[in-house]
């Protein structure tokens, strides 16, 4: 990435991370805890590290269509709450059985399995509380977007497909279908949430943003698969080589490292082309697409 573009994106990333972190922290500071251990587990799963990619997408998509940061705070926080809950549950022994997340012990290791399940449940509910607490003329579509992307037609379905694929031999098309739900659904939702804050559902620019999000969502997952092979635990903040150890199908296992990288690059080109109707306002989204396959996330 050109230095000026990288600098601009770094500034935007830092600003959006600080903004959403403040919003998330305020959720815990605003009222007394009913159960201190549950609150601590929720904080551990939500506030300890993280790149905040999905909130960044909310802010960049919304601002590309003219939304204000103040109006984007609630959906940005809501999508990160859903993401944090999903990671807590994915890390459980019955799921991916991970001990490390973001360089820290996973929630069930830092606390216990029951507390981790409850913390994830509470974060999921809190996401909808946050989103519904701000009046908006398109509140119904906003809530529906988050619900559909999170549940049986989105992320949860993707996780079920992922678990079923362990030890199997799906083809590239089946792998893409699984990741479109497990990883891609929340990335598309982040972009759609930001766009819906600014424009109506039938605005063609929103459709362009969703095409962009679908492409970067799959590119993100392919790059994550590549990093699982080429990265190290200290850099990734989680155990490297975990996919191979669990016999999980990945893009490098199907296409080879070079083939997987070519596929990711093609998807990034598609994502950037999709932004054409938005003009210069979408430049930060194009910068982000490049960043996602150039560095770890």
Coordinates of C-alpha atoms in Angstrom, one line a residue, residues 33-294:
X33 CA -23.0 -5.3 38.0
X34 CA -25.5 -7.9 39.2
X35 CA -22.8 -10.6 39.2
X36 CA -19.2 -9.5 39.3
X37 CA -17.7 -12.7 37.9
X38 CA -20.0 -12.5 34.9
X39 CA -19.1 -8.9 34.3
X40 CA -15.4 -9.7 34.5
X41 CA -15.7 -12.5 32.0
X42 CA -17.7 -10.2 29.6
X43 CA -15.0 -7.6 29.9
X44 CA -12.3 -10.1 29.3
X45 CA -13.9 -11.4 26.1
X46 CA -14.8 -7.9 24.8
X47 CA -12.3 -5.3 26.0
X48 CA -9.0 -7.2 26.0
X49 CA -7.4 -6.5 22.6
X50 CA -8.9 -7.0 19.2
X51 CA -8.4 -5.2 15.8
X52 CA -12.1 -3.9 15.7
X53 CA -12.3 -4.5 12.0
X54 CA -16.1 -4.8 12.0
X55 CA -16.8 -1.5 13.8
X56 CA -14.3 0.1 11.4
X57 CA -16.4 -1.2 8.5
X58 CA -19.5 0.2 10.0
X59 CA -17.9 3.7 10.3
X60 CA -16.3 3.7 6.9
X61 CA -19.4 2.4 5.1
X62 CA -21.7 4.9 6.9
X63 CA -19.4 7.8 6.4
X64 CA -19.0 7.0 2.7
X65 CA -22.8 7.6 2.4
X66 CA -22.9 10.7 4.6
X67 CA -23.7 9.3 8.1
X68 CA -22.3 10.9 11.2
X69 CA -20.0 9.2 13.7
X70 CA -22.5 9.8 16.5
X71 CA -25.2 7.9 14.6
X72 CA -22.8 5.0 13.8
X73 CA -21.6 4.4 17.4
X74 CA -24.5 2.1 18.3
X75 CA -24.3 -0.3 15.3
X76 CA -20.5 -0.3 15.5
X77 CA -20.7 -1.4 19.2
X78 CA -23.4 -3.9 18.4
X79 CA -21.5 -5.7 15.7
X80 CA -18.4 -5.9 18.0
X81 CA -20.5 -7.3 20.8
X82 CA -21.8 -10.1 18.5
X83 CA -18.3 -10.8 17.3
X84 CA -16.9 -11.0 20.8
X85 CA -19.7 -13.4 21.8
X86 CA -19.0 -15.6 18.8
X87 CA -15.3 -15.8 19.7
X88 CA -16.0 -16.8 23.3
X89 CA -18.3 -19.6 22.2
X90 CA -16.1 -20.7 19.2
X91 CA -13.2 -21.1 21.6
X92 CA -15.1 -23.5 23.9
X93 CA -13.9 -27.2 24.2
X94 CA -17.1 -28.4 22.5
X95 CA -16.3 -26.1 19.5
X96 CA -12.8 -25.2 18.4
X97 CA -11.2 -25.8 21.9
X98 CA -8.8 -22.9 21.9
X99 CA -6.7 -21.8 24.9
X100 CA -5.5 -18.5 23.5
X101 CA -7.2 -15.5 21.9
X102 CA -5.7 -12.1 21.2
X103 CA -2.6 -13.1 23.1
X104 CA -4.7 -13.8 26.3
X105 CA -6.2 -16.9 27.8
X106 CA -9.6 -17.6 26.3
X107 CA -12.6 -16.8 28.5
X108 CA -13.2 -20.4 29.5
X109 CA -9.6 -20.7 30.5
X110 CA -9.5 -17.5 32.4
X111 CA -12.7 -18.3 34.2
X112 CA -14.6 -21.6 33.5
X113 CA -16.8 -23.1 30.8
X114 CA -20.1 -22.2 32.3
X115 CA -19.1 -18.6 32.9
X116 CA -17.8 -18.4 29.3
X117 CA -21.1 -19.6 27.9
X118 CA -23.1 -17.1 30.0
X119 CA -20.7 -14.3 29.1
X120 CA -21.3 -15.0 25.4
X121 CA -25.0 -15.1 25.9
X122 CA -25.0 -11.8 27.8
X123 CA -22.9 -10.1 25.1
X124 CA -25.2 -11.3 22.4
X125 CA -28.3 -9.9 24.2
X126 CA -26.4 -6.6 25.0
X127 CA -25.8 -6.2 21.2
X128 CA -29.5 -5.9 20.5
X129 CA -30.1 -3.8 23.5
X130 CA -27.5 -1.3 22.3
X131 CA -28.8 -1.2 18.8
X132 CA -32.4 -0.9 19.8
X133 CA -31.7 1.9 22.3
X134 CA -31.0 4.5 19.7
X135 CA -34.1 5.8 17.8
X136 CA -33.7 5.6 14.0
X137 CA -36.1 5.7 11.1
X138 CA -34.7 2.4 9.9
X139 CA -34.4 0.7 13.2
X140 CA -36.3 -2.4 12.1
X141 CA -34.0 -3.1 9.1
X142 CA -31.0 -2.4 11.3
X143 CA -32.1 -5.0 14.0
X144 CA -33.1 -7.5 11.3
X145 CA -29.7 -7.1 9.6
X146 CA -27.8 -8.0 12.8
X147 CA -30.2 -10.8 13.7
X148 CA -30.1 -12.5 10.3
X149 CA -26.3 -12.2 10.1
X150 CA -25.8 -13.7 13.6
X151 CA -28.1 -16.6 13.6
X152 CA -29.4 -19.7 11.7
X153 CA -29.0 -18.0 8.3
X154 CA -25.6 -16.5 9.1
X155 CA -22.8 -16.9 11.5
X156 CA -24.2 -19.7 13.6
X157 CA -25.1 -21.7 10.5
X158 CA -21.5 -21.1 9.3
X159 CA -20.1 -22.5 12.5
X160 CA -22.3 -25.6 12.2
X161 CA -21.0 -26.1 8.7
X162 CA -17.5 -25.6 9.9
X163 CA -17.8 -28.3 12.6
X164 CA -19.4 -30.7 10.1
X165 CA -16.5 -30.2 7.7
X166 CA -13.8 -31.2 10.1
X167 CA -12.0 -34.3 8.7
X168 CA -14.0 -34.0 5.5
X169 CA -13.0 -33.1 1.9
X170 CA -15.3 -30.2 0.7
X171 CA -14.5 -28.6 -2.6
X172 CA -13.7 -24.9 -3.0
X173 CA -17.3 -24.0 -3.6
X174 CA -18.5 -25.7 -0.4
X175 CA -15.7 -24.0 1.5
X176 CA -16.8 -20.6 0.2
X177 CA -20.4 -21.3 1.1
X178 CA -19.4 -22.2 4.7
X179 CA -17.2 -19.1 5.1
X180 CA -19.8 -16.8 3.5
X181 CA -21.9 -17.6 6.6
X182 CA -19.3 -18.1 9.4
X183 CA -17.1 -15.1 8.6
X184 CA -18.6 -13.2 5.7
X185 CA -22.1 -12.7 7.3
X186 CA -20.9 -10.4 10.0
X187 CA -18.6 -8.5 7.6
X188 CA -21.5 -7.9 5.2
X189 CA -23.7 -7.0 8.2
X190 CA -21.2 -4.4 9.4
X191 CA -21.2 -2.7 6.0
X192 CA -24.9 -2.9 5.7
X193 CA -25.5 -1.5 9.2
X194 CA -23.3 1.5 8.4
X195 CA -25.0 2.1 5.1
X196 CA -28.5 1.7 6.5
X197 CA -27.8 4.5 9.0
X198 CA -27.4 6.8 6.0
X199 CA -29.7 5.6 3.2
X200 CA -32.8 3.6 2.4
X201 CA -32.6 -0.1 1.8
X202 CA -33.2 0.3 -2.0
X203 CA -30.3 2.8 -2.5
X204 CA -28.0 1.3 -5.2
X205 CA -25.0 2.5 -3.3
X206 CA -25.9 0.2 -0.5
X207 CA -26.0 -2.7 -2.9
X208 CA -22.5 -1.7 -4.2
X209 CA -21.3 -1.7 -0.6
X210 CA -22.7 -5.2 0.0
X211 CA -20.9 -6.5 -3.1
X212 CA -17.7 -5.1 -1.7
X213 CA -18.3 -6.7 1.7
X214 CA -19.0 -10.1 0.2
X215 CA -15.7 -10.0 -1.6
X216 CA -13.6 -8.8 1.2
X217 CA -15.3 -11.2 3.6
X218 CA -14.0 -14.2 1.7
X219 CA -10.6 -12.6 1.1
X220 CA -10.3 -12.0 4.8
X221 CA -11.0 -15.7 5.5
X222 CA -8.5 -16.9 2.9
X223 CA -5.9 -14.6 4.3
X224 CA -6.7 -15.9 7.8
X225 CA -6.2 -19.5 6.5
X226 CA -2.8 -18.4 5.0
X227 CA -1.7 -16.9 8.2
X228 CA -2.6 -20.0 10.1
X229 CA 0.1 -21.7 8.0
X230 CA 2.7 -19.0 7.7
X231 CA 2.2 -17.0 10.9
X232 CA 3.4 -17.6 14.4
X233 CA 1.5 -17.7 17.7
X234 CA 3.0 -14.5 19.1
X235 CA 2.0 -12.5 16.0
X236 CA -1.4 -14.0 15.6
X237 CA -2.4 -13.9 19.2
X238 CA -3.8 -17.5 18.9
X239 CA -2.3 -20.8 18.2
X240 CA -0.8 -21.1 14.7
X241 CA -1.3 -24.3 12.8
X242 CA -4.6 -25.0 14.6
X243 CA -6.6 -25.7 11.4
X244 CA -4.2 -28.4 10.2
X245 CA -4.1 -29.9 13.7
X246 CA -7.9 -30.3 13.7
X247 CA -8.0 -31.5 10.1
X248 CA -10.1 -28.5 9.1
X249 CA -10.4 -27.8 5.4
X250 CA -8.8 -24.5 4.3
X251 CA -8.0 -22.6 1.1
X252 CA -4.2 -23.4 1.3
X253 CA -5.1 -27.1 1.8
X254 CA -7.3 -27.0 -1.4
X255 CA -5.4 -24.5 -3.5
X256 CA -1.9 -24.4 -2.1
X257 CA -0.5 -21.2 -0.6
X258 CA 0.2 -19.5 -3.9
X259 CA -3.3 -20.4 -5.3
X260 CA -4.9 -19.2 -2.1
X261 CA -3.1 -15.9 -2.3
X262 CA -4.1 -15.5 -6.0
X263 CA -7.7 -16.1 -5.0
X264 CA -7.5 -13.5 -2.3
X265 CA -6.0 -10.9 -4.6
X266 CA -8.7 -11.5 -7.2
X267 CA -11.4 -11.0 -4.6
X268 CA -9.8 -7.7 -3.5
X269 CA -9.9 -6.5 -7.1
X270 CA -13.6 -7.4 -7.2
X271 CA -14.2 -5.5 -4.0
X272 CA -12.5 -2.4 -5.1
X273 CA -14.3 -2.5 -8.5
X274 CA -17.7 -2.7 -6.6
X275 CA -16.9 0.7 -4.9
X276 CA -16.9 2.6 -8.2
X277 CA -20.5 4.0 -7.8
X278 CA -19.4 5.7 -4.5
X279 CA -16.5 7.6 -6.0
X280 CA -13.8 9.2 -3.8
X281 CA -15.9 8.8 -0.7
X282 CA -15.2 5.1 -0.7
X283 CA -11.4 5.5 -0.9
X284 CA -10.8 4.5 2.8
X285 CA -12.8 1.2 2.1
X286 CA -10.5 0.5 -0.9
X287 CA -7.5 1.2 1.4
X288 CA -8.9 -1.3 3.9
X289 CA -9.3 -4.0 1.3
X290 CA -5.6 -3.7 0.4
X291 CA -4.6 -3.7 4.1
X292 CA -6.5 -6.9 4.9
X293 CA -4.3 -9.1 2.7
X294 CA -1.1 -7.3 3.3

